[in-house]
XYZ file of C-alpha atoms in Angstrom:
784
model
C 33.575 -11.157 21.268
C 32.554 -9.467 18.708
C 34.787 -7.451 16.493
C 33.137 -4.360 16.758
C 33.855 -1.569 19.521
C 30.668 1.114 18.790
C 27.998 -0.761 16.558
C 25.634 -3.773 17.358
C 25.748 -3.083 21.241
C 23.084 -0.857 22.963
C 23.394 2.646 21.957
C 21.374 5.671 24.048
C 19.607 7.583 21.520
C 22.052 11.168 20.802
C 18.652 13.279 21.633
C 16.999 12.054 24.140
C 17.508 14.106 26.387
C 16.800 17.007 24.477
C 13.174 15.408 24.324
C 13.080 14.939 27.881
C 14.411 18.217 28.797
C 11.986 19.777 26.526
C 14.962 21.415 24.583
C 13.908 19.524 21.360
C 12.434 22.571 19.045
C 9.375 21.668 16.830
C 7.829 23.571 14.902
C 5.042 25.013 16.363
C 8.112 25.661 19.014
C 9.648 28.593 15.814
C 9.199 31.834 15.590
C 10.718 34.365 13.199
C 10.204 38.929 14.138
C 7.840 39.607 12.472
C 5.583 35.935 11.569
C 2.787 36.245 9.695
C 0.383 33.026 10.896
C -1.774 31.648 7.823
C -4.661 29.667 7.962
C -6.602 27.687 5.208
C -9.678 27.900 3.198
C -10.956 23.939 2.416
C -14.234 23.219 0.950
C -16.979 21.493 2.451
C -18.309 19.269 0.185
C -17.190 16.580 -1.869
C -17.484 17.297 -6.043
C -18.568 21.259 -6.872
C -17.655 23.502 -9.472
C -16.487 26.590 -8.763
C -18.366 29.348 -9.627
C -16.656 32.920 -7.529
C -14.799 32.964 -4.749
C -14.043 36.702 -3.435
C -11.571 37.431 -1.159
C -12.865 41.617 -1.311
C -14.067 41.385 2.563
C -11.732 38.913 3.910
C -8.751 41.536 2.239
C -10.427 44.588 3.594
C -10.499 42.766 7.396
C -7.674 44.433 9.862
C -4.530 42.922 10.602
C -4.849 40.707 7.377
C -1.682 41.574 5.320
C -2.829 38.761 2.293
C -5.802 36.487 0.560
C -4.243 34.440 -2.414
C -5.927 31.775 -4.151
C -5.782 30.354 -7.370
C -5.467 32.975 -9.190
C -2.155 33.901 -7.883
C -0.163 30.366 -7.289
C -1.164 29.049 -10.951
C -2.024 25.965 -12.383
C 1.363 24.705 -11.658
C 1.254 20.475 -11.336
C 2.983 18.954 -8.601
C 2.447 15.233 -7.006
C 4.687 12.691 -5.573
C 5.124 10.775 -9.302
C 5.995 12.897 -12.433
C 3.604 10.206 -13.911
C 0.270 11.306 -12.895
C 0.763 15.128 -11.357
C -2.860 15.870 -10.930
C -3.068 18.577 -8.144
C -2.273 22.426 -7.474
C -1.340 25.006 -5.222
C -5.508 25.883 -5.085
C -8.790 23.817 -6.449
C -9.688 26.510 -10.288
C -12.656 24.845 -11.147
C -13.878 22.582 -9.091
C -13.274 20.609 -5.445
C -12.759 17.108 -5.503
C -13.456 16.457 -1.524
C -13.857 17.823 1.265
C -11.173 19.320 2.122
C -9.568 20.388 -0.861
C -7.240 23.884 -0.478
C -9.434 26.565 -2.706
C -7.860 30.048 -0.701
C -5.676 30.733 2.487
C -4.246 34.175 4.599
C -1.822 34.870 6.296
C -2.412 37.813 9.434
C -0.574 39.036 11.894
C -2.067 36.974 14.167
C -3.904 33.058 14.218
C -6.695 34.794 15.311
C -6.497 37.124 12.126
C -6.328 34.616 9.486
C -9.078 32.272 10.301
C -11.841 35.206 11.213
C -10.540 36.556 7.222
C -11.286 32.628 6.239
C -14.446 32.481 7.430
C -15.411 35.674 5.090
C -14.063 34.338 2.076
C -17.772 33.268 -0.190
C -17.077 30.831 -2.738
C -20.134 29.977 -5.062
C -20.335 26.337 -5.409
C -22.212 23.842 -8.057
C -22.208 20.524 -6.515
C -22.158 17.191 -8.288
C -22.802 14.047 -7.743
C -19.418 12.448 -5.978
C -18.474 8.412 -5.218
C -16.904 6.705 -2.388
C -16.774 3.354 -3.952
C -14.482 1.721 -6.104
C -17.379 0.618 -6.951
C -19.353 3.096 -7.756
C -16.539 5.508 -8.664
C -15.979 2.677 -11.819
C -18.874 2.108 -12.524
C -21.121 3.080 -16.282
C -21.791 6.407 -15.817
C -20.241 7.598 -13.041
C -19.085 11.766 -12.281
C -16.173 11.732 -13.251
C -12.931 12.705 -11.263
C -10.068 14.677 -13.657
C -11.217 14.377 -17.117
C -8.529 12.119 -17.820
C -9.085 9.031 -16.081
C -12.046 7.714 -17.695
C -13.834 5.108 -15.219
C -11.991 7.225 -12.960
C -8.394 4.371 -12.711
C -5.543 6.867 -11.312
C -3.726 3.692 -12.557
C -4.334 0.713 -12.900
C -1.298 -2.704 -13.097
C -1.399 -5.816 -15.103
C 1.155 -8.903 -14.725
C 1.812 -12.382 -14.419
C 5.191 -14.017 -14.630
C 5.050 -17.291 -15.376
C 2.023 -18.920 -16.725
C -0.573 -19.319 -13.467
C -4.017 -21.311 -15.366
C -1.296 -23.882 -16.766
C 0.122 -23.924 -13.322
C -3.494 -24.590 -11.262
C -4.353 -27.124 -14.224
C -1.218 -28.832 -11.202
C -2.897 -28.233 -8.136
C -4.079 -30.538 -5.899
C -6.030 -27.438 -3.977
C -6.867 -23.694 -4.996
C -8.719 -22.162 -3.355
C -10.073 -18.306 -3.373
C -10.707 -15.592 -0.683
C -11.523 -11.955 -0.152
C -9.976 -10.194 2.719
C -10.874 -6.181 2.992
C -9.322 -3.355 5.104
C -10.470 -0.345 6.204
C -9.308 3.720 5.664
C -6.467 4.414 8.776
C -4.649 7.256 9.306
C -1.013 7.293 10.222
C -2.060 9.021 13.343
C 1.598 10.813 14.118
C 1.210 12.828 17.080
C 2.887 16.178 15.545
C 0.557 17.507 13.386
C 1.816 18.850 9.882
C 4.000 22.106 10.416
C 6.724 24.663 9.076
C 7.177 28.385 8.575
C 8.001 29.445 4.765
C 10.169 32.618 4.699
C 11.517 33.963 1.319
C 13.956 36.847 1.653
C 15.435 40.179 0.321
C 17.590 38.528 -2.247
C 15.860 35.532 -3.330
C 15.230 32.912 -1.493
C 12.924 31.541 0.509
C 13.602 29.234 3.645
C 10.802 26.464 4.561
C 10.855 24.686 8.190
C 8.806 21.729 7.896
C 7.782 18.957 9.599
C 8.858 16.632 6.856
C 10.080 12.940 6.535
C 11.827 14.241 3.320
C 13.680 17.956 2.961
C 14.684 16.866 -0.944
C 11.789 15.504 -2.593
C 9.848 18.931 -0.731
C 12.490 21.088 -1.798
C 11.743 20.218 -5.074
C 8.489 20.572 -4.950
C 8.087 23.437 -3.856
C 11.408 24.697 -5.857
C 8.611 23.862 -9.793
C 5.262 24.842 -7.542
C 7.137 28.061 -7.328
C 9.993 28.122 -9.890
C 12.500 29.482 -8.281
C 15.748 27.253 -8.367
C 16.471 24.582 -6.518
C 19.494 26.089 -5.783
C 17.508 29.080 -4.052
C 15.399 26.697 -1.737
C 16.299 25.189 1.097
C 14.260 23.204 3.488
C 14.848 22.721 7.258
C 13.650 19.515 9.193
C 13.722 19.802 13.160
C 12.248 18.299 15.283
C 9.287 15.348 13.767
C 6.745 13.766 16.575
C 6.290 11.047 13.848
C 5.467 10.578 9.808
C 5.300 6.433 9.340
C 4.740 7.450 4.752
C 1.609 10.909 5.686
C 4.798 13.386 6.055
C 6.811 11.884 2.655
C 6.341 14.251 0.134
C 5.529 17.956 0.028
C 1.677 19.476 1.601
C -1.469 21.971 0.212
C -0.265 23.967 3.556
C 3.216 23.916 2.691
C 3.362 25.476 -0.736
C 1.089 28.574 0.638
C 3.128 28.773 3.633
C 5.820 29.897 1.188
C 4.162 31.564 -1.031
C 2.599 34.183 1.423
C 5.360 34.964 2.855
C 7.002 35.620 -0.557
C 4.253 38.041 -0.798
C 4.492 39.033 2.154
C 8.041 38.871 1.992
C 7.566 38.362 5.566
C 7.759 34.782 7.493
C 4.334 32.215 7.524
C 3.692 30.084 10.458
C 1.098 27.148 9.101
C -0.986 24.255 10.463
C -3.085 21.741 10.331
C -4.926 21.296 13.126
C -5.729 17.504 13.646
C -8.978 17.437 11.783
C -7.362 18.903 8.782
C -4.648 16.781 9.934
C -6.627 14.110 8.454
C -8.216 15.787 5.662
C -5.298 16.189 3.816
C -4.921 11.981 4.852
C -2.533 10.791 2.563
C -2.536 7.159 5.008
C -3.667 3.423 4.506
C -5.447 3.283 1.929
C -8.809 0.720 1.745
C -7.842 -2.589 -0.229
C -10.092 -5.092 -0.926
C -7.903 -8.216 -2.331
C -9.325 -11.644 -4.188
C -6.352 -13.744 -3.739
C -6.743 -17.522 -5.893
C -3.703 -20.411 -4.514
C -3.085 -23.605 -6.074
C -1.040 -25.863 -3.958
C 0.617 -29.384 -4.431
C -0.671 -31.790 -1.581
C 2.354 -31.441 0.108
C 2.008 -28.504 1.059
C 4.154 -27.049 -2.492
C 2.629 -23.370 -3.412
C 2.239 -23.460 -6.987
C 0.226 -20.061 -8.438
C -1.502 -17.761 -6.723
C -3.629 -15.039 -8.397
C -4.368 -11.388 -6.821
C -6.366 -8.389 -8.056
C -6.605 -6.045 -5.469
C -8.738 -3.091 -5.915
C -7.933 0.404 -4.165
C -10.042 3.099 -3.216
C -7.690 6.061 -3.187
C -9.559 8.948 -2.742
C -8.998 12.632 -5.015
C -5.365 12.261 -5.717
C -3.478 9.941 -6.835
C -0.220 10.648 -4.198
C 2.488 7.371 -3.664
C -0.862 5.694 -5.478
C 0.910 4.197 -8.220
C 3.945 2.895 -6.851
C 0.834 1.433 -3.297
C -0.924 -0.243 -6.159
C 1.885 -2.131 -7.958
C 3.467 -3.030 -4.462
C 0.029 -4.295 -2.840
C 1.194 -7.482 -5.360
C 5.166 -7.074 -6.003
C 6.035 -8.213 -2.430
C 3.856 -11.431 -2.529
C 6.334 -12.818 -4.849
C 8.410 -13.654 -1.471
C 9.490 -14.432 0.920
C 8.626 -18.051 -0.853
C 8.673 -20.082 -3.063
C 6.877 -18.586 -6.120
C 6.932 -19.853 -9.837
C 4.016 -18.384 -11.122
C 2.333 -15.312 -10.490
C -0.256 -12.894 -10.932
C -1.600 -9.855 -10.288
C -4.463 -6.920 -11.682
C -4.179 -3.943 -9.591
C -6.706 -0.971 -9.955
C -5.972 2.265 -7.929
C -9.385 3.555 -7.968
C -10.349 8.058 -7.869
C -13.166 8.546 -4.757
C -13.642 12.164 -3.483
C -12.473 11.595 -0.662
C -8.883 12.834 0.847
C -6.161 11.088 -1.250
C -4.498 7.820 0.139
C -1.178 7.268 0.335
C 2.002 4.976 1.743
C 1.449 3.647 5.103
C 4.141 1.519 6.975
C 4.367 -0.670 4.983
C 3.480 1.158 2.154
C 0.899 -1.437 0.014
C 1.977 -4.403 1.902
C 0.834 -4.481 4.964
C -2.759 -6.013 3.470
C -1.841 -8.027 0.426
C -0.435 -9.840 3.586
C -2.850 -10.055 5.920
C -4.585 -10.619 3.411
C -2.200 -14.364 1.910
C -0.463 -14.835 5.669
C -4.826 -15.529 6.979
C -5.631 -18.267 3.180
C -2.003 -20.117 3.586
C -2.811 -20.981 7.212
C -6.747 -21.974 5.985
C -5.198 -24.503 3.499
C -2.242 -25.251 5.695
C -5.659 -26.645 8.056
C -6.621 -28.690 5.050
C -4.070 -30.184 3.772
C -3.623 -30.967 7.986
C 0.182 -29.368 7.745
C 0.845 -27.632 11.329
C 1.395 -23.573 9.915
C 5.027 -23.364 10.614
C 5.440 -26.970 8.296
C 3.954 -24.805 5.471
C 5.498 -22.049 5.276
C 9.063 -24.643 5.974
C 8.308 -26.126 3.153
C 8.505 -23.356 0.674
C 10.429 -20.690 2.510
C 13.266 -19.674 0.219
C 16.919 -18.605 1.601
C 19.571 -16.011 0.023
C 20.051 -16.342 -2.955
C 17.131 -16.989 -4.183
C 15.374 -15.149 -6.850
C 11.818 -15.029 -6.617
C 9.344 -15.324 -10.000
C 8.849 -10.310 -10.411
C 13.341 -10.742 -10.407
C 13.525 -9.118 -6.592
C 17.544 -10.986 -5.395
C 18.007 -12.593 -1.901
C 21.108 -11.096 -1.240
C 20.747 -12.338 2.904
C 17.385 -14.162 4.131
C 17.095 -15.202 7.792
C 13.543 -16.745 7.064
C 13.790 -19.891 7.865
C 15.649 -18.731 11.513
C 12.687 -16.412 12.352
C 10.295 -19.046 12.182
C 12.353 -21.905 14.484
C 12.746 -18.691 16.222
C 9.306 -16.975 17.433
C 8.528 -21.225 16.979
C 11.024 -21.995 20.275
C 10.409 -18.249 22.200
C 6.414 -18.225 21.873
C 6.356 -22.306 22.814
C 4.363 -22.682 19.834
C 4.062 -27.120 20.238
C 3.847 -26.300 23.240
C 0.288 -24.698 22.574
C -1.318 -24.961 19.656
C -3.943 -27.200 19.837
C -3.394 -26.929 23.543
C -5.169 -24.059 24.970
C -8.486 -24.028 26.475
C -11.185 -22.765 23.876
C -11.381 -19.126 23.209
C -7.363 -18.868 23.601
C -5.802 -19.678 20.047
C -1.596 -18.652 19.477
C -1.368 -17.859 15.404
C 1.396 -17.153 12.777
C 2.276 -15.708 10.220
C 6.247 -14.510 8.239
C 6.581 -10.902 6.556
C 9.160 -9.245 3.662
C 9.658 -5.455 2.885
C 12.493 -4.259 1.389
C 15.340 -1.958 2.376
C 14.755 0.742 0.085
C 13.311 1.502 -3.016
C 15.941 0.477 -5.356
C 15.054 4.300 -7.553
C 13.924 7.898 -6.876
C 10.306 8.578 -6.531
C 11.489 11.279 -10.529
C 13.271 9.131 -12.565
C 17.302 10.126 -11.976
C 20.367 8.366 -11.906
C 20.817 10.841 -8.608
C 22.613 9.545 -5.803
C 19.902 8.399 -2.216
C 22.403 9.730 -0.207
C 25.275 11.694 -0.038
C 27.368 12.170 3.446
C 29.544 14.238 4.499
C 32.048 14.151 7.446
C 34.348 16.700 8.608
C 36.957 17.225 11.581
C 36.868 19.711 14.342
C 39.878 21.867 13.841
C 41.429 20.421 17.244
C 41.494 17.533 16.112
C 38.428 16.609 19.279
C 34.802 16.109 17.340
C 33.680 14.381 14.292
C 30.806 16.169 12.395
C 28.126 14.300 10.577
C 26.884 16.244 7.669
C 23.310 13.737 6.011
C 19.680 15.164 4.768
C 18.524 12.246 6.362
C 16.294 12.726 7.793
C 15.295 11.537 11.921
C 11.195 11.415 12.901
C 11.914 9.460 15.483
C 13.136 6.317 13.981
C 16.318 6.505 15.296
C 18.988 7.543 12.983
C 20.570 10.250 13.907
C 21.990 7.905 16.228
C 22.477 4.975 13.960
C 24.506 7.082 10.759
C 26.671 8.463 14.168
C 27.363 4.723 15.954
C 28.221 4.283 11.851
C 30.464 7.119 11.597
C 32.242 5.845 15.297
C 33.275 2.416 14.424
C 34.439 3.915 10.008
C 37.025 6.190 11.910
C 37.824 4.222 15.140
C 36.174 6.853 17.361
C 33.890 6.109 19.777
C 30.811 7.723 19.920
C 30.508 11.018 21.585
C 33.589 11.734 19.713
C 30.895 12.212 17.237
C 28.265 15.158 16.350
C 25.776 15.008 14.335
C 23.827 17.603 12.207
C 20.682 16.557 9.627
C 17.670 17.244 8.004
C 19.019 19.897 5.703
C 18.729 20.791 2.219
C 22.147 22.452 2.323
C 23.657 19.495 3.663
C 23.452 16.870 0.931
C 21.580 14.914 -0.512
C 19.781 12.127 0.508
C 15.861 10.119 -0.532
C 14.656 10.736 2.887
C 12.427 8.606 6.151
C 10.742 6.511 3.721
C 10.884 2.780 2.578
C 13.084 1.941 4.834
C 16.432 3.196 3.647
C 18.149 5.284 5.585
C 20.153 2.421 7.863
C 20.973 1.239 4.438
C 21.392 3.881 2.352
C 23.000 7.065 3.623
C 24.287 4.103 6.441
C 26.745 2.942 2.642
C 27.179 7.447 2.420
C 28.355 7.793 6.503
C 30.233 4.690 5.980
C 32.370 6.029 2.861
C 32.256 9.651 4.535
C 33.974 8.664 7.670
C 36.761 5.696 5.576
C 37.351 9.050 3.711
C 38.600 10.445 7.128
C 40.280 8.132 8.491
C 41.683 8.089 5.311
C 43.229 11.210 4.927
C 45.029 10.831 9.446
C 46.796 8.063 8.776
C 48.153 9.017 5.547
C 49.625 12.499 7.296
C 49.893 10.968 10.399
C 52.255 7.877 7.579
C 54.699 11.067 7.101
C 54.715 12.530 9.791
C 56.429 9.102 11.636
C 57.953 7.260 8.643
C 55.346 4.360 9.100
C 53.388 2.768 5.979
C 49.848 3.988 7.250
C 48.578 0.351 6.235
C 51.064 -0.753 9.614
C 48.285 1.727 11.458
C 44.839 1.619 12.163
C 42.572 4.107 14.825
C 41.123 2.544 17.701
C 39.095 3.635 20.153
C 40.193 6.984 20.123
C 43.856 5.666 19.530
C 46.497 5.077 16.525
C 47.676 1.358 16.847
C 50.322 0.340 15.377
C 50.544 -2.728 14.589
C 54.527 -3.234 14.556
C 55.351 -1.362 18.027
C 54.598 1.856 18.660
C 56.743 4.361 17.129
C 58.609 7.193 18.994
C 55.516 10.246 18.784
C 56.570 12.629 21.087
C 57.454 15.528 18.114
C 53.197 15.582 17.098
C 52.909 15.782 21.437
C 54.955 18.642 21.863
C 54.170 20.224 18.883
C 50.011 19.411 19.983
C 50.666 21.234 23.131
C 52.585 23.910 22.415
C 49.273 24.337 19.368
C 46.920 23.763 22.704
C 48.952 26.050 25.151
C 46.713 26.779 28.266
C 44.306 23.851 27.938
C 42.821 21.414 30.866
C 43.475 18.167 29.105
C 46.580 18.105 26.959
C 47.038 15.081 26.018
C 48.683 11.938 28.313
C 50.461 8.468 28.675
C 52.522 5.904 26.308
C 48.850 6.111 23.114
C 49.230 8.776 20.457
C 45.476 9.556 20.134
C 43.385 10.312 17.734
C 43.016 13.586 18.561
C 46.685 14.804 18.160
C 46.435 13.150 14.852
C 43.715 14.896 13.143
C 45.204 18.370 14.741
C 48.509 17.034 12.511
C 46.418 16.164 9.450
C 44.621 19.836 10.246
C 47.646 21.390 10.357
C 49.382 20.167 7.431
C 46.528 19.237 5.209
C 43.796 22.337 6.682
C 39.922 21.128 7.735
C 39.963 17.667 6.587
C 36.899 15.766 5.134
C 35.465 12.962 4.141
C 32.258 12.365 1.732
C 30.579 9.373 1.042
C 27.727 8.592 -1.045
C 24.970 5.650 -2.330
C 23.583 5.058 -4.684
C 21.962 1.441 -5.819
C 24.437 -1.160 -8.668
C 22.040 -2.467 -11.029
C 18.821 -4.017 -9.422
C 16.877 -6.896 -11.601
C 13.515 -6.830 -13.067
C 12.887 -5.474 -16.341
C 8.997 -5.923 -17.277
C 6.718 -2.377 -16.811
C 6.334 -1.343 -13.193
C 9.429 -3.126 -11.314
C 10.424 -0.207 -10.367
C 8.631 -1.315 -7.362
C 9.221 -3.673 -5.280
C 13.583 -3.977 -6.845
C 15.994 -3.448 -3.500
C 19.378 -3.963 -3.167
C 18.043 -6.366 0.599
C 15.199 -7.752 1.023
C 13.965 -7.885 5.467
C 12.124 -10.317 6.679
C 10.033 -11.433 10.249
C 8.054 -14.080 11.273
C 5.263 -13.449 14.220
C 3.527 -15.172 16.918
C 0.749 -13.679 18.593
C -1.549 -15.716 20.975
C -4.725 -14.175 21.865
C -7.730 -14.001 24.064
C -11.069 -14.011 22.910
C -14.261 -13.434 24.635
C -16.737 -15.680 23.304
C -19.980 -14.128 24.708
C -19.099 -10.356 23.048
C -16.663 -10.519 20.834
C -14.480 -8.807 21.994
C -10.330 -9.843 21.512
C -7.561 -9.078 23.477
C -3.951 -9.780 23.079
C -1.717 -11.436 25.338
C 1.713 -12.428 23.908
C 3.669 -11.152 21.007
C 6.552 -12.937 19.615
C 8.972 -11.296 17.082
C 11.498 -11.861 15.266
C 12.940 -10.033 11.954
C 16.384 -10.415 10.419
C 17.758 -7.147 10.137
C 20.858 -8.350 8.715
C 22.934 -7.336 11.595
C 21.652 -4.847 13.395
C 23.325 -1.540 14.686
C 22.157 -0.451 17.290
C 20.306 -3.058 19.363
C 18.125 -1.161 21.834
C 16.423 0.670 18.469
C 16.425 -2.629 15.904
C 14.458 -3.700 18.814
C 11.838 0.081 19.201
C 11.677 -0.915 15.449
C 9.784 -4.093 16.069
C 7.924 -3.463 18.567
C 7.001 0.440 17.416
C 6.035 -1.914 14.494
C 3.607 -4.254 16.303
C 2.790 -2.076 18.295
C 0.491 0.370 15.089
C -0.299 -3.660 13.493
C -2.193 -4.207 17.266
C -3.835 -1.000 16.565
C -4.961 -1.370 12.564
C -5.916 -5.266 13.399
C -8.207 -4.105 16.242
C -9.045 0.050 16.518
C -8.674 2.128 13.553
C -10.974 2.787 10.672
C -11.034 6.689 9.138
C -15.395 6.927 8.912
C -17.812 9.006 6.439
C -20.422 9.918 5.790
C -22.982 9.548 3.169
C -21.265 13.533 2.184
C -17.761 12.353 2.690
C -16.728 14.487 5.835
C -15.094 12.164 8.591
C -17.216 10.891 11.395
C -14.408 10.050 13.199
C -11.042 12.682 12.794
C -9.725 12.826 16.265
C -8.032 10.871 18.737
C -10.886 10.716 20.960
C -12.530 8.710 18.222
C -10.308 7.878 16.272
C -8.688 4.491 18.349
C -5.034 3.684 18.755
C -3.378 0.958 20.652
C -1.882 2.999 24.251
C 0.226 1.088 26.576
C -2.471 -1.043 27.900
C -3.221 -2.561 25.281
C -0.194 -3.765 24.151
C 0.827 -7.564 25.712
C 4.847 -8.259 27.173
C 7.191 -9.120 23.697
C 10.343 -10.685 23.074
C 11.665 -9.067 19.717
C 14.244 -11.568 18.373
C 16.649 -10.285 16.586
C 18.051 -12.646 13.711
C 21.827 -11.287 11.651
C 22.525 -12.503 8.831
C 25.152 -10.899 6.942
C 23.877 -8.720 4.188
C 26.630 -8.115 1.577
C 24.799 -4.734 0.010
C 24.552 -3.215 3.773
C 27.070 -1.056 5.573
C 28.860 -4.328 8.192
C 25.863 -6.166 6.993
C 22.762 -4.040 7.767
C 19.556 -3.938 6.749
C 15.454 -2.513 7.085
C 13.239 -2.835 10.369
C 11.821 0.620 9.960
C 8.571 -1.229 7.995
C 8.696 -5.351 7.500
C 8.068 -5.645 11.069
C 4.736 -4.415 11.152
C 3.692 -7.217 7.859
C 3.001 -10.948 9.523
C 1.483 -8.609 13.092
C -2.564 -8.674 11.104
C -2.122 -12.100 9.693
C -0.807 -14.148 13.339
C -3.417 -11.585 15.119
C -6.884 -13.072 12.477
C -4.322 -16.544 12.556
C -4.922 -17.113 16.417
C -8.069 -15.501 17.206
C -10.280 -18.222 14.568
C -7.303 -20.731 16.459
C -9.619 -19.589 19.475
C -12.539 -19.495 17.863
C -13.035 -22.030 15.085
C -14.393 -18.089 12.982
C -12.163 -16.830 10.260
C -12.519 -12.836 9.788
C -11.823 -11.048 6.478
C -12.855 -8.363 7.552
C -10.897 -5.705 9.899
C -10.602 -3.933 12.396
C -11.858 -6.457 14.472
C -14.154 -5.009 16.522
C -15.518 -6.667 18.765
C -19.086 -6.278 16.608
C -17.398 -7.979 13.842
C -16.648 -11.060 16.002
C -19.631 -11.378 17.546
C -22.011 -12.005 14.298
C -19.404 -13.960 13.404
C -18.868 -16.349 16.571
C -23.207 -15.822 16.324
C -22.982 -17.214 12.271
C -21.384 -19.699 12.944
C -23.490 -20.532 16.356
C -25.829 -20.430 13.901
C -24.889 -22.771 11.559
C -25.169 -20.311 8.829
């Protein structure tokens, strides 16, 4: 029987009624008096000098209120990492990809704004362009940013242990090359915002974002405003997955137009512009060399990786580090060498997407491990269990496994899928494959160098004592964080969940680094728990004085005061409460003193009861260059078994069943944990089977819509068995850690391994289109 009353249960999401009834307001629902509508002029060329911009005709169009270019915006550079600020609000001297922003218009309606954009005349001198890492790094290639020769945005060179020496001790060394394709976040709600600059000099930006705090800082910097005069509010958001984890040019343009006009300005990307902004998954090319002993002991890994990054850095510096660092676990790997190159090209910038930097690397290595297992004559599960880390282990790159239920995850999917009953015993054309995953529970450091808290939370009691208000800057973007924080607050304070109201996603509520790197349950959860515990202590302290009972002998459970040495006479408190609320119909009764009565007495003694909480990770491992990427207070892990059917005549792959186990430390809301697992599996299935952003030879996207860019629907999803594994993370609130992104890690390699099991053919390039699988089958049939 659980010791908890609220957490570790199945709570319905607090935002579900609003979303189900249409009461939830998204950006597109916002309207303000006098609101103007903005539109962007974007480059039609992938690489060109700007010779002249003529906005005169656009400004003369009736209904146009402002037209702005780089002349108005200035040349303040911004970006994600201060180490690579390479963007400006508008291009001044040249454009670097099809979609680069040149100007913006505010008008009385969208039609007028779009017409005005079409009247802006730009003279270009086209430059040669590069679209692949190979082209961009070639000798004599055109340079996209003058500061970065050979178009190298970032490169990483790390070695832990001695890889070459370890290879000399190996019985088997194998090298394979794996490629994925550039992928889009494909969230349902396109980016949108409303900027509102008032006459007192305060700028409020309502925007569809994952990171109100970071957007606030970028807006303040680019607009030249004090951070305290910029407020960012996140309404309901229709998905993010990473590409909404930084400020975008549209948000900045809306702010500038609002400051120019003194009116609220609304802007939205259409779906085509969402693809142009991109900031989704890079294309990765991994060349992996792994050495093992004949008994399967992993000895060393050499990882050479190239990322096609697009025109700007975005999250790319972190991405290229993650592509190496996360292969340090979950296996005991004593020697690891990594050489990573993130390359500028004349395409939209790539950024962070679910499983930041680690998904393609994991897909490559987990498939290679299966090949090695086969060559050694071992069961793939046996190989993994032999090399598995456990709690207390530290990776060769200093990642500390404070908890790790990896073994339990593998055993759960092995037994839950019927692995031994099916492996090698099902007909040709049907296959079963497995893989493991590993991910951070929040990045250990902010994007900018600072000792700032990763989260601050305030809990305030209503003056009648009946309601607990939680205020947090964290970003609910569909993952269920609001419900999770409400549950943590309720449990920590000792009240039922329906006593808690939560307000989130507003920079006025405190600092929170936002919804990325699977941080919120652990980090915001810590701050929420601390704030609620502070409130509880204050209430019990006042109650102790009123009843002459030591506060250590009292507790709050299920909304009632628990006395450990017998219930004292609390009639004076009840009488006072009832007098305070004459005429109310829900006066307390019964033999128990309620939390509401106690909280009211506390208010009468101290005024409004407020508790605050904060969280910043403690000392994390690693002093080497790049150690900040990959370090985390805790690590989630997962294992997955997938069953597939492959049409041996056409190459069509169908996923028949998925069994997934994830170590989330301790499940706060079991329903949300399972939902996050299922969402990750869906996204991973799409990236394995369908997804690829396609370009023509002029750098233009060919499938910039959800009709041509294929993502899974409910009809593509097989039955899923989601198994929660709990390991009680010591650094997490109530023992909790991540489940948001890590669950995607095993999906792609588990599918690839299952396809091999079904066909005898290895596919080293995504997506698994029927054409690609068919050609591989044909090649094998012809003996090539």
